[in-house]
Coordinates of C-alpha atoms and ligand atoms in Angstrom, one line a residue:
M60 CA 11.3 7.2 -21.6
R61 CA 13.1 10.3 -20.3
G62 CA 16.2 10.6 -18.2
L63 CA 16.0 7.3 -16.3
D64 CA 19.5 6.3 -15.4
T65 CA 19.1 2.6 -15.7
V66 CA 22.8 2.0 -14.8
A67 CA 22.3 3.7 -11.5
V68 CA 19.0 1.8 -10.8
R69 CA 20.7 -1.5 -11.7
R70 CA 23.5 -0.8 -9.4
R71 CA 21.2 -0.6 -6.4
N72 CA 18.4 -2.9 -7.5
E73 CA 18.8 -5.4 -10.4
S74 CA 15.3 -7.0 -10.1
A75 CA 14.1 -5.9 -13.6
W76 CA 17.1 -7.6 -15.2
L77 CA 16.6 -10.8 -13.2
V78 CA 13.2 -11.4 -14.8
P79 CA 13.8 -13.9 -17.6
A80 CA 14.3 -12.4 -21.0
D81 CA 12.3 -15.2 -22.7
G82 CA 8.9 -13.8 -21.9
H83 CA 8.3 -15.9 -18.8
D84 CA 7.2 -14.2 -15.5
V85 CA 9.4 -16.0 -13.0
N86 CA 13.1 -16.7 -12.6
H87 CA 12.6 -20.2 -11.3
R88 CA 16.4 -20.7 -11.1
L89 CA 16.7 -17.8 -8.7
R90 CA 14.0 -19.3 -6.4
A91 CA 15.4 -22.8 -6.6
D92 CA 18.9 -21.5 -5.7
M93 CA 17.6 -19.3 -2.9
R94 CA 19.9 -19.3 0.2
T95 CA 18.2 -20.9 3.2
F96 CA 18.8 -20.5 6.9
A97 CA 18.0 -22.9 9.8
D98 CA 15.7 -21.7 12.6
E99 CA 18.7 -22.1 14.9
D100 CA 20.8 -19.7 12.8
E101 CA 20.8 -16.3 14.4
V102 CA 20.2 -14.2 11.3
D103 CA 20.9 -10.5 11.3
L104 CA 17.3 -9.6 10.7
V105 CA 14.0 -11.4 10.4
V106 CA 11.2 -9.5 8.6
V107 CA 7.6 -10.3 9.2
G108 CA 5.6 -9.7 6.0
C109 CA 6.9 -9.4 2.5
G110 CA 4.7 -6.6 1.1
A111 CA 5.5 -3.0 0.2
G112 CA 7.5 -2.1 3.4
G113 CA 8.9 -5.5 4.3
S114 CA 10.3 -6.4 0.8
T115 CA 12.0 -3.0 0.5
V116 CA 13.8 -3.6 3.8
V117 CA 14.8 -7.1 2.9
Q118 CA 16.2 -6.1 -0.5
R119 CA 18.1 -3.1 0.9
L120 CA 19.7 -5.0 3.7
A121 CA 20.5 -8.2 1.7
R122 CA 22.3 -5.8 -0.7
R123 CA 24.5 -4.7 2.2
G124 CA 25.4 -8.3 3.0
W125 CA 23.0 -8.8 6.0
R126 CA 21.8 -12.3 6.6
V127 CA 18.0 -11.7 6.2
V128 CA 15.0 -14.0 6.4
A129 CA 11.5 -12.7 5.4
L130 CA 8.5 -14.7 6.6
D131 CA 5.1 -14.2 4.9
A132 CA 1.9 -15.9 5.9
G133 CA 0.9 -16.3 2.2
P134 CA 2.3 -18.1 -0.8
F135 CA 5.3 -17.3 -3.0
W136 CA 3.2 -16.4 -6.0
D137 CA 4.0 -17.7 -9.5
P138 CA 2.0 -15.3 -11.7
E139 CA 1.8 -17.8 -14.6
R140 CA 0.4 -20.5 -12.4
D141 CA -1.5 -18.6 -9.7
W142 CA -3.0 -15.5 -11.3
V143 CA -5.9 -15.3 -13.7
S144 CA -7.2 -12.3 -15.6
D145 CA -10.6 -12.7 -14.0
E146 CA -12.2 -10.8 -11.1
A147 CA -14.0 -13.8 -9.6
G148 CA -10.9 -16.0 -9.8
S149 CA -8.7 -13.5 -7.9
H150 CA -10.1 -13.5 -4.4
H151 CA -7.2 -15.8 -3.2
L152 CA -4.9 -12.7 -3.5
Y153 CA -6.6 -11.0 -0.5
W154 CA -6.1 -11.5 3.2
N155 CA -9.3 -13.4 3.9
E156 CA -8.6 -14.5 7.4
P157 CA -11.3 -13.3 9.9
R158 CA -11.2 -9.8 11.3
V159 CA -13.9 -8.2 13.5
I160 CA -15.2 -4.7 12.8
S161 CA -17.2 -2.2 14.8
G162 CA -17.7 1.6 15.4
D163 CA -20.1 4.2 14.0
D164 CA -18.7 3.6 10.5
P165 CA -17.3 0.1 10.4
V166 CA -14.8 -0.5 7.6
P167 CA -15.5 -3.7 5.7
L168 CA -12.4 -6.0 5.8
G169 CA -11.6 -9.4 4.5
S170 CA -12.1 -8.8 0.8
N171 CA -9.8 -6.5 -1.1
N172 CA -8.4 -4.4 1.7
S173 CA -5.1 -6.1 2.0
G174 CA -3.0 -8.8 0.4
R175 CA -1.5 -12.0 1.4
G176 CA 1.7 -13.6 0.1
I177 CA 5.0 -12.4 -1.3
G178 CA 4.4 -8.9 -2.8
G179 CA 1.7 -8.1 -0.2
S180 CA -1.1 -5.8 -1.1
M181 CA 0.8 -4.4 -4.1
V182 CA 0.2 -7.6 -6.0
H183 CA -3.4 -6.4 -6.4
F184 CA -2.9 -2.6 -5.9
A185 CA -4.2 -0.4 -8.6
G186 CA -0.8 1.1 -9.3
Y187 CA -1.1 4.8 -8.5
T188 CA 2.1 6.0 -6.9
P189 CA 1.8 9.7 -6.0
R190 CA 4.1 11.3 -3.4
F191 CA 2.8 12.8 -0.2
H192 CA 2.9 16.6 -0.2
P193 CA 5.3 18.5 2.2
S194 CA 2.2 19.7 4.1
D195 CA 1.3 16.1 5.0
F196 CA 4.3 16.0 7.4
R197 CA 3.1 19.0 9.5
T198 CA -0.7 19.1 9.4
M199 CA -0.9 20.1 13.1
T200 CA 1.4 23.0 12.7
E201 CA -0.2 24.2 9.4
D202 CA -3.9 23.3 9.9
G203 CA -4.3 22.5 13.5
V204 CA -5.5 19.0 12.8
G205 CA -3.9 15.5 12.5
A206 CA -0.3 15.2 13.6
D207 CA 3.2 16.4 12.8
W208 CA 5.6 13.7 11.7
P209 CA 9.0 13.6 13.4
I210 CA 10.5 13.8 9.9
D211 CA 9.7 16.1 7.1
Y212 CA 9.3 15.8 3.3
T213 CA 12.9 16.5 2.6
D214 CA 13.9 13.5 4.6
L215 CA 12.0 11.3 2.2
R216 CA 12.6 13.1 -1.1
P217 CA 15.7 11.1 -2.1
Y218 CA 14.0 7.8 -1.3
Y219 CA 10.9 8.8 -3.3
E220 CA 13.3 9.5 -6.3
D221 CA 15.0 6.1 -5.8
I222 CA 11.8 4.1 -5.5
E223 CA 10.1 5.9 -8.4
A224 CA 13.1 4.9 -10.6
E225 CA 13.0 1.3 -9.4
L226 CA 9.3 0.6 -10.0
P227 CA 9.5 2.6 -12.4
V228 CA 6.7 5.3 -12.3
A229 CA 5.2 6.8 -15.5
G230 CA 3.5 10.1 -15.6
Q231 CA 3.3 13.7 -16.7
D232 CA 5.4 16.4 -14.9
W233 CA 3.8 16.8 -11.5
P234 CA 2.8 20.4 -10.5
W235 CA 1.4 19.7 -7.0
G236 CA 3.1 19.3 -3.6
D237 CA 6.9 19.3 -4.4
P238 CA 6.8 19.6 -8.2
H239 CA 8.8 16.9 -9.9
R240 CA 9.2 14.7 -13.0
Y241 CA 8.8 11.0 -13.5
P242 CA 11.3 8.5 -14.9
H243 CA 8.9 7.2 -17.6
S244 CA 6.7 9.4 -19.8
P245 CA 2.9 9.1 -19.4
H246 CA 0.9 6.2 -20.8
P247 CA -1.7 6.8 -23.5
V248 CA -5.2 7.4 -22.1
S249 CA -8.3 5.3 -22.6
G250 CA -12.0 6.3 -22.8
N251 CA -12.4 6.7 -19.0
G252 CA -9.3 9.0 -18.7
E253 CA -10.5 11.0 -21.7
V254 CA -13.9 11.6 -20.0
F255 CA -12.2 12.7 -16.8
M256 CA -9.9 15.1 -18.7
R257 CA -12.7 16.5 -20.8
G258 CA -15.0 17.2 -17.8
A259 CA -12.2 18.7 -15.7
Q260 CA -11.0 20.9 -18.5
A261 CA -14.5 22.3 -19.0
L262 CA -14.5 23.3 -15.3
G263 CA -11.0 24.6 -15.2
I264 CA -9.7 21.8 -13.0
P265 CA -6.1 20.8 -13.9
T266 CA -5.5 17.0 -14.4
R267 CA -2.4 15.0 -15.1
V268 CA -1.8 11.5 -16.6
G269 CA -0.3 9.2 -13.9
P270 CA 1.5 8.7 -11.8
V271 CA 1.4 4.9 -12.2
A272 CA 3.9 2.2 -11.3
I273 CA 3.5 0.6 -14.8
A274 CA 6.5 0.4 -17.0
N275 CA 6.2 2.5 -20.2
G276 CA 9.1 1.6 -22.3
R277 CA 12.1 -0.7 -21.9
F278 CA 13.0 -1.4 -18.3
G279 CA 15.3 -4.5 -17.8
H280 CA 13.4 -7.5 -19.0
R281 CA 10.0 -6.3 -17.8
A282 CA 7.2 -6.3 -20.4
H283 CA 5.4 -3.2 -21.6
C284 CA 1.8 -2.7 -20.5
I285 CA -0.7 -4.4 -22.9
Y286 CA -3.6 -2.2 -21.6
R287 CA -5.9 -5.2 -20.7
G288 CA -7.0 -3.6 -17.4
F289 CA -6.4 -6.4 -14.9
C290 CA -4.1 -4.5 -12.6
L291 CA -6.2 -5.2 -9.5
Q292 CA -6.0 -8.9 -10.3
G293 CA -2.2 -9.1 -10.3
C294 CA -0.5 -8.2 -13.6
K295 CA 0.4 -11.4 -15.2
V296 CA 2.8 -9.7 -17.7
N297 CA 5.0 -8.0 -15.1
A298 CA 4.3 -4.5 -16.4
K299 CA 2.8 -3.3 -13.2
A300 CA 5.1 -3.0 -10.2
S301 CA 4.8 -5.1 -7.1
P302 CA 7.7 -6.1 -4.7
L303 CA 7.4 -9.6 -6.1
I304 CA 9.0 -8.3 -9.3
T305 CA 10.6 -5.1 -8.2
H306 CA 12.5 -6.0 -5.0
V307 CA 12.3 -9.7 -4.1
P308 CA 14.4 -10.9 -7.1
D309 CA 17.3 -8.7 -6.2
A310 CA 16.9 -9.7 -2.5
L311 CA 17.2 -13.4 -3.5
A312 CA 20.2 -12.7 -5.7
H313 CA 21.9 -11.1 -2.7
G314 CA 21.4 -14.0 -0.3
A315 CA 18.1 -13.3 1.4
E316 CA 15.7 -16.1 2.2
V317 CA 12.0 -15.5 1.5
R318 CA 10.1 -18.1 3.4
A319 CA 6.5 -18.3 2.3
D320 CA 3.5 -19.9 4.1
S321 CA 4.9 -18.9 7.4
M322 CA 2.4 -17.2 9.8
V323 CA 4.1 -15.3 12.6
S324 CA 2.3 -15.7 15.9
R325 CA 4.4 -13.6 18.2
V326 CA 7.7 -11.8 18.5
G327 CA 10.0 -13.4 21.0
V328 CA 11.5 -11.1 23.7
D329 CA 14.2 -11.9 26.3
E330 CA 12.5 -11.1 29.6
R331 CA 15.8 -10.2 31.2
T332 CA 17.3 -7.9 28.5
G333 CA 14.0 -6.7 26.9
L334 CA 15.5 -7.4 23.5
A335 CA 13.8 -9.2 20.6
T336 CA 15.2 -12.6 20.0
G337 CA 13.4 -13.7 16.9
V338 CA 9.8 -14.7 15.9
H339 CA 7.5 -17.7 16.6
Y340 CA 5.7 -18.9 13.5
V341 CA 3.6 -21.7 12.1
R342 CA 4.6 -23.4 8.9
R343 CA 2.9 -26.5 7.5
G344 CA 1.2 -27.1 10.9
R345 CA 4.5 -27.0 12.8
Q346 CA 5.3 -24.4 15.5
R347 CA 8.8 -23.0 14.9
F348 CA 11.1 -20.2 16.1
Q349 CA 13.5 -18.2 13.9
R350 CA 16.3 -16.7 15.8
A351 CA 17.5 -13.2 14.9
R352 CA 19.6 -10.3 16.1
A353 CA 16.9 -7.8 15.1
V354 CA 13.2 -8.0 14.0
A355 CA 11.2 -5.8 11.6
V356 CA 7.5 -6.2 11.5
A357 CA 5.7 -5.2 8.2
G358 CA 2.4 -7.1 8.3
Y359 CA 0.0 -4.2 7.2
S360 CA -1.8 -1.8 9.4
I361 CA -4.2 -4.4 10.8
E362 CA -1.9 -7.4 11.3
T363 CA 1.1 -5.4 12.6
P364 CA -0.8 -4.1 15.7
R365 CA -2.4 -7.4 16.1
L366 CA 1.0 -9.2 16.2
L367 CA 2.3 -6.7 18.8
L368 CA -0.8 -7.2 21.0
N369 CA -0.5 -11.0 20.6
S370 CA 3.1 -10.7 21.7
A371 CA 2.2 -9.7 25.3
S372 CA 4.6 -11.2 28.0
A373 CA 5.4 -10.7 31.6
R374 CA 7.6 -7.7 30.7
F375 CA 5.0 -6.3 28.3
P376 CA 1.7 -7.4 29.8
Q377 CA -0.5 -5.0 27.7
G378 CA 1.1 -6.1 24.5
L379 CA 4.6 -5.5 23.0
C380 CA 5.5 -1.8 22.8
N381 CA 2.1 -0.9 24.4
D382 CA 3.1 0.5 27.8
F383 CA 1.5 3.8 26.8
D384 CA -1.5 2.3 25.1
Q385 CA -0.4 3.5 21.7
V386 CA -0.5 0.2 19.7
G387 CA -3.4 0.0 17.3
R388 CA -4.4 3.6 17.7
Y389 CA -4.7 6.4 15.1
L390 CA -5.5 3.8 12.4
M391 CA -6.7 5.7 9.3
V392 CA -8.6 4.9 6.2
Q393 CA -9.3 7.2 3.3
G394 CA -12.8 8.1 2.4
A395 CA -13.1 6.8 -1.2
P396 CA -16.5 7.8 -2.7
Q397 CA -16.9 6.5 -6.2
T398 CA -19.0 8.3 -8.9
A399 CA -20.1 6.8 -12.2
G400 CA -21.5 8.7 -15.1
R401 CA -23.5 7.4 -18.1
F402 CA -22.6 8.6 -21.6
H403 CA -24.4 8.4 -24.9
D404 CA -21.3 7.0 -26.6
E405 CA -19.5 3.9 -25.4
V406 CA -16.7 4.6 -22.9
R407 CA -15.6 1.0 -22.4
M408 CA -13.8 1.9 -19.1
W409 CA -12.3 -1.6 -18.8
K410 CA -10.1 -1.0 -21.8
G411 CA -6.9 0.2 -20.1
P412 CA -5.4 0.2 -16.6
P413 CA -7.8 1.6 -14.0
P414 CA -5.1 4.0 -12.8
E415 CA -4.7 6.6 -15.6
V416 CA -5.5 10.2 -14.8
S417 CA -5.6 12.2 -11.5
T418 CA -5.9 15.6 -10.0
E419 CA -4.5 16.9 -6.7
A420 CA -6.1 20.4 -7.2
F421 CA -8.2 19.9 -4.0
Y422 CA -5.4 18.3 -1.9
E423 CA -4.5 21.2 0.3
T424 CA -6.5 23.0 2.9
D425 CA -8.7 25.7 1.3
P426 CA -9.3 28.6 3.7
A427 CA -12.6 29.3 2.0
K428 CA -14.0 25.9 2.9
P429 CA -15.5 24.8 6.2
Y430 CA -13.1 21.7 6.4
Q431 CA -9.4 21.1 6.8
R432 CA -7.1 19.2 4.4
G433 CA -8.6 17.8 1.2
F434 CA -9.0 15.1 -1.4
S435 CA -7.7 13.8 -4.7
V436 CA -9.7 12.5 -7.7
Q437 CA -8.6 9.6 -10.0
T438 CA -10.0 7.3 -12.6
V439 CA -10.9 3.9 -11.2
S440 CA -12.6 1.8 -14.0
P441 CA -14.3 -1.0 -12.1
L442 CA -14.6 -4.4 -13.9
P443 CA -18.0 -6.0 -14.1
I444 CA -18.3 -7.6 -10.6
T445 CA -17.1 -4.4 -9.0
W446 CA -19.5 -2.4 -11.3
A447 CA -22.4 -4.7 -10.1
E448 CA -21.4 -3.8 -6.5
H449 CA -21.4 -0.1 -7.3
V450 CA -24.9 -0.4 -8.9
S451 CA -26.4 -2.6 -6.2
A452 CA -25.0 -0.3 -3.4
Q453 CA -27.3 2.3 -4.9
G454 CA -30.2 -0.1 -4.3
H455 CA -30.6 -1.4 -7.9
F456 CA -31.5 -5.1 -8.0
G457 CA -33.3 -7.6 -10.3
D458 CA -34.2 -6.2 -13.8
D459 CA -32.9 -2.8 -12.8
L460 CA -29.5 -4.3 -12.0
R461 CA -29.5 -6.3 -15.2
R462 CA -30.2 -3.1 -17.2
Y463 CA -27.3 -1.3 -15.6
M464 CA -25.0 -4.3 -16.2
S465 CA -25.9 -4.6 -19.9
D466 CA -25.3 -0.8 -20.2
Y467 CA -21.7 -1.2 -18.7
P468 CA -19.9 0.0 -21.8
H469 CA -21.5 3.4 -21.6
W470 CA -20.3 4.2 -18.1
A471 CA -17.2 6.1 -16.8
C472 CA -16.1 6.0 -13.2
L473 CA -14.0 8.3 -10.9
G474 CA -12.9 7.7 -7.3
A475 CA -11.8 10.2 -4.7
L476 CA -9.4 9.8 -1.8
C477 CA -10.4 12.0 1.1
E478 CA -7.9 12.6 3.9
F479 CA -9.7 11.3 7.0
L480 CA -8.0 12.5 10.1
P481 CA -6.2 10.3 12.7
R482 CA -8.3 9.7 15.9
P483 CA -7.1 7.8 18.9
G484 CA -10.3 5.8 19.2
N485 CA -10.0 4.4 15.7
R486 CA -7.9 1.4 16.6
V487 CA -7.1 -2.3 16.5
T488 CA -7.6 -4.4 19.7
L489 CA -7.8 -8.1 20.1
A490 CA -11.1 -9.9 19.6
A491 CA -12.4 -12.8 21.6
E492 CA -12.6 -14.7 18.3
Q493 CA -9.6 -16.8 17.2
D494 CA -8.2 -17.8 13.8
R495 CA -7.3 -21.3 12.7
H496 CA -4.0 -21.1 14.5
G497 CA -5.8 -20.3 17.8
L498 CA -4.6 -16.6 17.7
P499 CA -7.0 -13.8 18.7
V500 CA -8.0 -11.9 15.6
A501 CA -7.9 -8.2 15.1
H502 CA -10.9 -6.1 16.1
F503 CA -11.0 -2.8 14.2
S504 CA -13.3 -0.1 15.5
Y505 CA -13.8 3.0 13.2
S506 CA -15.8 6.2 13.4
Q507 CA -15.6 9.2 11.1
G508 CA -15.4 12.8 12.3
D509 CA -17.3 15.9 11.0
N510 CA -14.3 17.0 9.0
D511 CA -14.2 13.5 7.3
R512 CA -17.9 13.7 6.3
M513 CA -17.5 17.2 4.9
L514 CA -14.6 16.0 2.7
V515 CA -16.7 13.2 1.3
T516 CA -19.6 15.5 0.5
A517 CA -17.2 17.9 -1.2
A518 CA -15.5 15.2 -3.2
R519 CA -18.8 13.7 -4.4
E520 CA -19.9 17.1 -5.6
V521 CA -16.6 17.7 -7.6
M522 CA -16.7 14.2 -9.2
E523 CA -20.4 14.5 -10.1
S524 CA -19.8 18.0 -11.7
I525 CA -16.8 16.7 -13.7
L526 CA -18.8 13.8 -15.1
R527 CA -21.8 16.1 -15.9
A528 CA -19.5 18.7 -17.5
A529 CA -18.1 15.8 -19.7
G530 CA -21.7 15.1 -20.9
A531 CA -23.0 12.4 -18.5
T532 CA -26.8 12.0 -18.5
E533 CA -26.9 10.2 -15.2
V534 CA -24.5 10.0 -12.3
I535 CA -24.5 7.7 -9.3
T536 CA -22.2 7.9 -6.3
I537 CA -21.5 5.3 -3.6
D538 CA -19.4 5.6 -0.4
R539 CA -16.4 3.4 0.0
F540 CA -13.1 3.3 2.0
A541 CA -9.6 2.7 0.8
H542 CA -6.0 2.3 2.0
L543 CA -5.6 1.6 5.7
V544 CA -2.5 3.1 7.3
G545 CA -1.4 3.9 10.9
G546 CA -1.8 1.8 14.0
A547 CA 1.8 1.9 15.2
R548 CA 2.7 5.5 14.4
M549 CA 5.9 7.3 14.2
A550 CA 6.3 10.0 16.9
R551 CA 8.7 12.1 18.8
D552 CA 8.2 10.1 22.1
D553 CA 6.7 7.0 23.4
R554 CA 3.6 8.8 24.9
H555 CA 2.4 9.6 21.3
G556 CA 3.5 6.7 19.2
V557 CA 5.1 3.4 18.9
V558 CA 8.3 4.0 16.7
D559 CA 10.8 6.9 16.5
A560 CA 11.8 8.7 13.4
T561 CA 13.9 5.8 12.3
C562 CA 11.1 3.2 12.6
R563 CA 12.6 1.7 15.7
T564 CA 10.2 0.9 18.5
F565 CA 10.6 3.0 21.6
A566 CA 10.2 0.0 23.8
V567 CA 12.5 -2.6 22.2
P568 CA 15.8 -1.3 20.8
N569 CA 16.2 -4.1 18.2
L570 CA 12.6 -4.2 17.0
Y571 CA 11.5 -2.1 14.0
I572 CA 8.2 -1.5 12.2
T573 CA 8.6 -0.9 8.5
D574 CA 5.1 -0.9 6.9
G575 CA 2.2 1.5 6.5
S576 CA 1.4 1.3 10.3
V577 CA 4.0 3.9 11.1
L578 CA 2.4 6.7 9.1
P579 CA 1.0 9.5 11.4
T580 CA -1.1 11.1 8.7
Q581 CA -2.2 9.9 5.2
G582 CA -2.8 12.9 3.0
S583 CA -5.1 12.2 0.1
A584 CA -2.4 10.3 -1.8
N585 CA -2.3 6.5 -2.3
P586 CA 0.2 5.3 0.3
A587 CA 2.4 2.5 -1.3
L588 CA 5.2 4.7 -2.6
T589 CA 5.5 6.5 0.7
I590 CA 5.5 3.2 2.6
M591 CA 8.4 2.0 0.4
A592 CA 10.3 5.3 0.8
V593 CA 9.9 5.2 4.6
A594 CA 11.1 1.6 4.6
A595 CA 14.1 2.3 2.4
R596 CA 15.1 5.1 4.7
A597 CA 14.7 2.9 7.8
A598 CA 16.9 0.3 6.1
D599 CA 19.5 2.9 5.3
L600 CA 19.6 4.2 8.9
L601 CA 19.6 0.7 10.3
A602 CA 22.6 -0.3 8.2
A603 CA 24.4 3.0 9.0
G604 CA 23.7 2.5 12.8
A605 CA 25.0 -1.0 12.7
R606 CA 28.1 0.0 10.8
S607 CA 29.0 2.8 13.2
G608 CA 28.1 0.6 16.2
T609 CA 25.8 3.4 17.5
P610 CA 22.0 3.5 17.5
S611 CA 20.7 5.2 14.3
T612 CA 19.1 8.6 14.6
T613 CA 17.8 11.1 12.2
Ligands
LIG239 C1 -7.6 -3.2 -4.1 C2 -6.4 -2.3 -3.6 C3 -5.9 -1.3 -4.5 C4 -4.9 -0.5 -4.0 N1 -4.4 0.4 -4.9 C5 -3.4 1.2 -4.5 C6 -2.8 2.1 -5.3 O1 -3.2 2.3 -6.5 N2 -1.7 2.9 -4.9 C7 -1.2 2.7 -3.6 O2 -0.3 3.4 -3.3 N3 -1.8 1.8 -2.8 C8 -2.8 1.0 -3.2 N4 -3.3 0.1 -2.3 C9 -2.7 0.0 -1.0 C10 -1.3 -0.6 -0.9 O3 -1.3 -1.7 -1.7 C11 -1.0 -0.8 0.5 O4 -1.2 0.4 1.3 C12 0.4 -1.3 0.8 O5 0.7 -2.4 0.0 C13 0.6 -1.6 2.2 O6 2.0 -2.0 2.5 P1 2.4 -2.7 3.8 O7 3.8 -3.0 3.7 O8 1.9 -1.9 4.9 O9 1.6 -4.1 3.8 P2 1.3 -5.2 2.7 O10 1.9 -4.8 1.4 O11 -0.1 -5.6 2.7 O12 2.2 -6.4 3.2 C14 1.9 -7.1 4.3 C15 2.3 -8.6 4.2 O13 2.4 -9.1 5.5 C16 2.0 -10.5 5.5 N5 1.6 -10.8 6.9 C17 0.6 -10.2 7.6 N6 0.6 -10.7 8.9 C18 1.5 -11.6 8.9 C19 2.0 -12.5 9.9 N7 1.5 -12.5 11.1 N8 3.0 -13.4 9.6 C20 3.6 -13.4 8.4 N9 3.2 -12.6 7.4 C21 2.2 -11.7 7.6 C22 0.8 -10.4 4.5 O14 0.7 -11.7 3.9 C23 1.4 -9.4 3.4 O15 2.1 -10.1 2.4 C24 -4.3 -0.7 -2.7 C25 -4.8 -1.7 -1.9 C26 -5.8 -2.5 -2.3 C27 -6.3 -3.6 -1.4
LIG240 S1 -3.3 -3.0 -17.9 FE1 -1.0 -3.1 -18.0 S2 -0.3 -3.0 -15.9 FE2 -2.5 -3.4 -15.8 S3 -2.6 -5.7 -15.7 FE3 -2.7 -5.2 -17.9 S4 -0.5 -5.2 -18.6 FE4 -0.5 -5.1 -16.4

């Protein structure tokens, strides 16, 4: 461990010290003693969704003495009781409610795209936590594509540093984007990471170990990683970060209520004043309404636009905050081709966390290439079921599939994240189909552009060359998608987005959006750290504005 000021971290977020010191995962006393509010209590803030963005806001404002209630559609997970180190047994972690997809390149939803329950998608996220690059905030100015954010990298830098210390993040010194260090030193690397580093080195491609939100050393009462590789199934030992461990305990200790199994069906708005009054939700079959002075929506890039559209009223007939037809638009997904290589010696890629080694050498626009923006490459290490999906996506079935499966220990696997550009037609609307609560489900239409396709081709070529340079005798690549963001983007005005630079909606002064939906571009970095940093900044500005009695601005 290097230079991590645990006293300062503890002063702003004590979660790691609230985990029991006796080896158990959950502080049951903290949950049992949780402050509760009645629906009739007008709390200061109700937050919809307790994932990456929502939990950060809840924790930050609870710390400042706000009366906060967070509602989440899923359960309050108890890792010891609810999680298993087993791929097939972990599907209940995903948002499996129906969603409709279409477009030229429909994005499969309903399996492992997003999470459900306290902690959100980070419960089963891999754990990579890179920052965005400064260029990500001005792609239109620099490259003539995408969009400029109404904030820039320096606005987020202090929040990146804070969240990296709270998760905490482990990794080598980072040379790309805004070069920086990490609070924990890099983890040791397993067979898959060694293959990546060997192949990349042979081609002169720089790599780094990390950055991963997996504790590497003493951090409060959190356990050290035991390198069993079940990060995408929820880490039972508390080594991998998710808000369930990193932000919710501190929020509870500071008087927030986290109300699980509460599906929010619409945001209530006073037709006369145009202000949000709270949220309607369904809990244990009962329709309820939580009153609040302000509302923050953080339900993920599909469910957030869906909720706004489902909150149409006489004042907002096209959907809440949708007077300029911006809700649901510019939803992005990263192209995530995955390449596996076979080696004579055993690699045993399951032995270690899937997130280990990455390169951002191809992240920025290269003027010599026919495409704009770029991609990153990371180790991915699929477990057996995901490995079977990889092999069968290549058309291998029956005896052939069995042969690839029994050969599993000899394979290494890399994944790319390609920066697909935001397009207005890639959007969420409401489908005719309804869910079990009678609410229209989200319809997500997605089509790639030429630049997107060129990036995928380039990333495939790089990954295949790396694995070949490391000694692979066979390589197989499949196309995938990863990481949905956008759909209620941040912009300078209401003609181009849904929220302003502070995450406040243009249409409703006391309604905020604090999840990945607000991202105008996505870079080729995994998004969770940026989502938490944006949410932490929004909470700071919200609190500052409330204190001064004036609306918060940048
Ligand atoms: C398999 C997988 C691996 C990933 N790996 C990485 C990685 O390595 N690094 C990285 O940075 N990112 C990764 N991600 C993505 C990352 O986890 C998400 O981008 C991030 O968690 C999104 O944050 P959010 O706040 O937008 O939403 P979430 O974290 O998904 O939180 C949304 C919450 O809202 C709740 N909710 C939704 N609708 C409602 C409603 N109507 N009422 C009440 N509650 C509601 C949901 O139950 C959920 O808990 C991965 C994702 C997946 C699926
Ligand atoms: S490999 Fe480490 S971080 Fe991943 S699930 Fe196991 S203990 Fe947790």
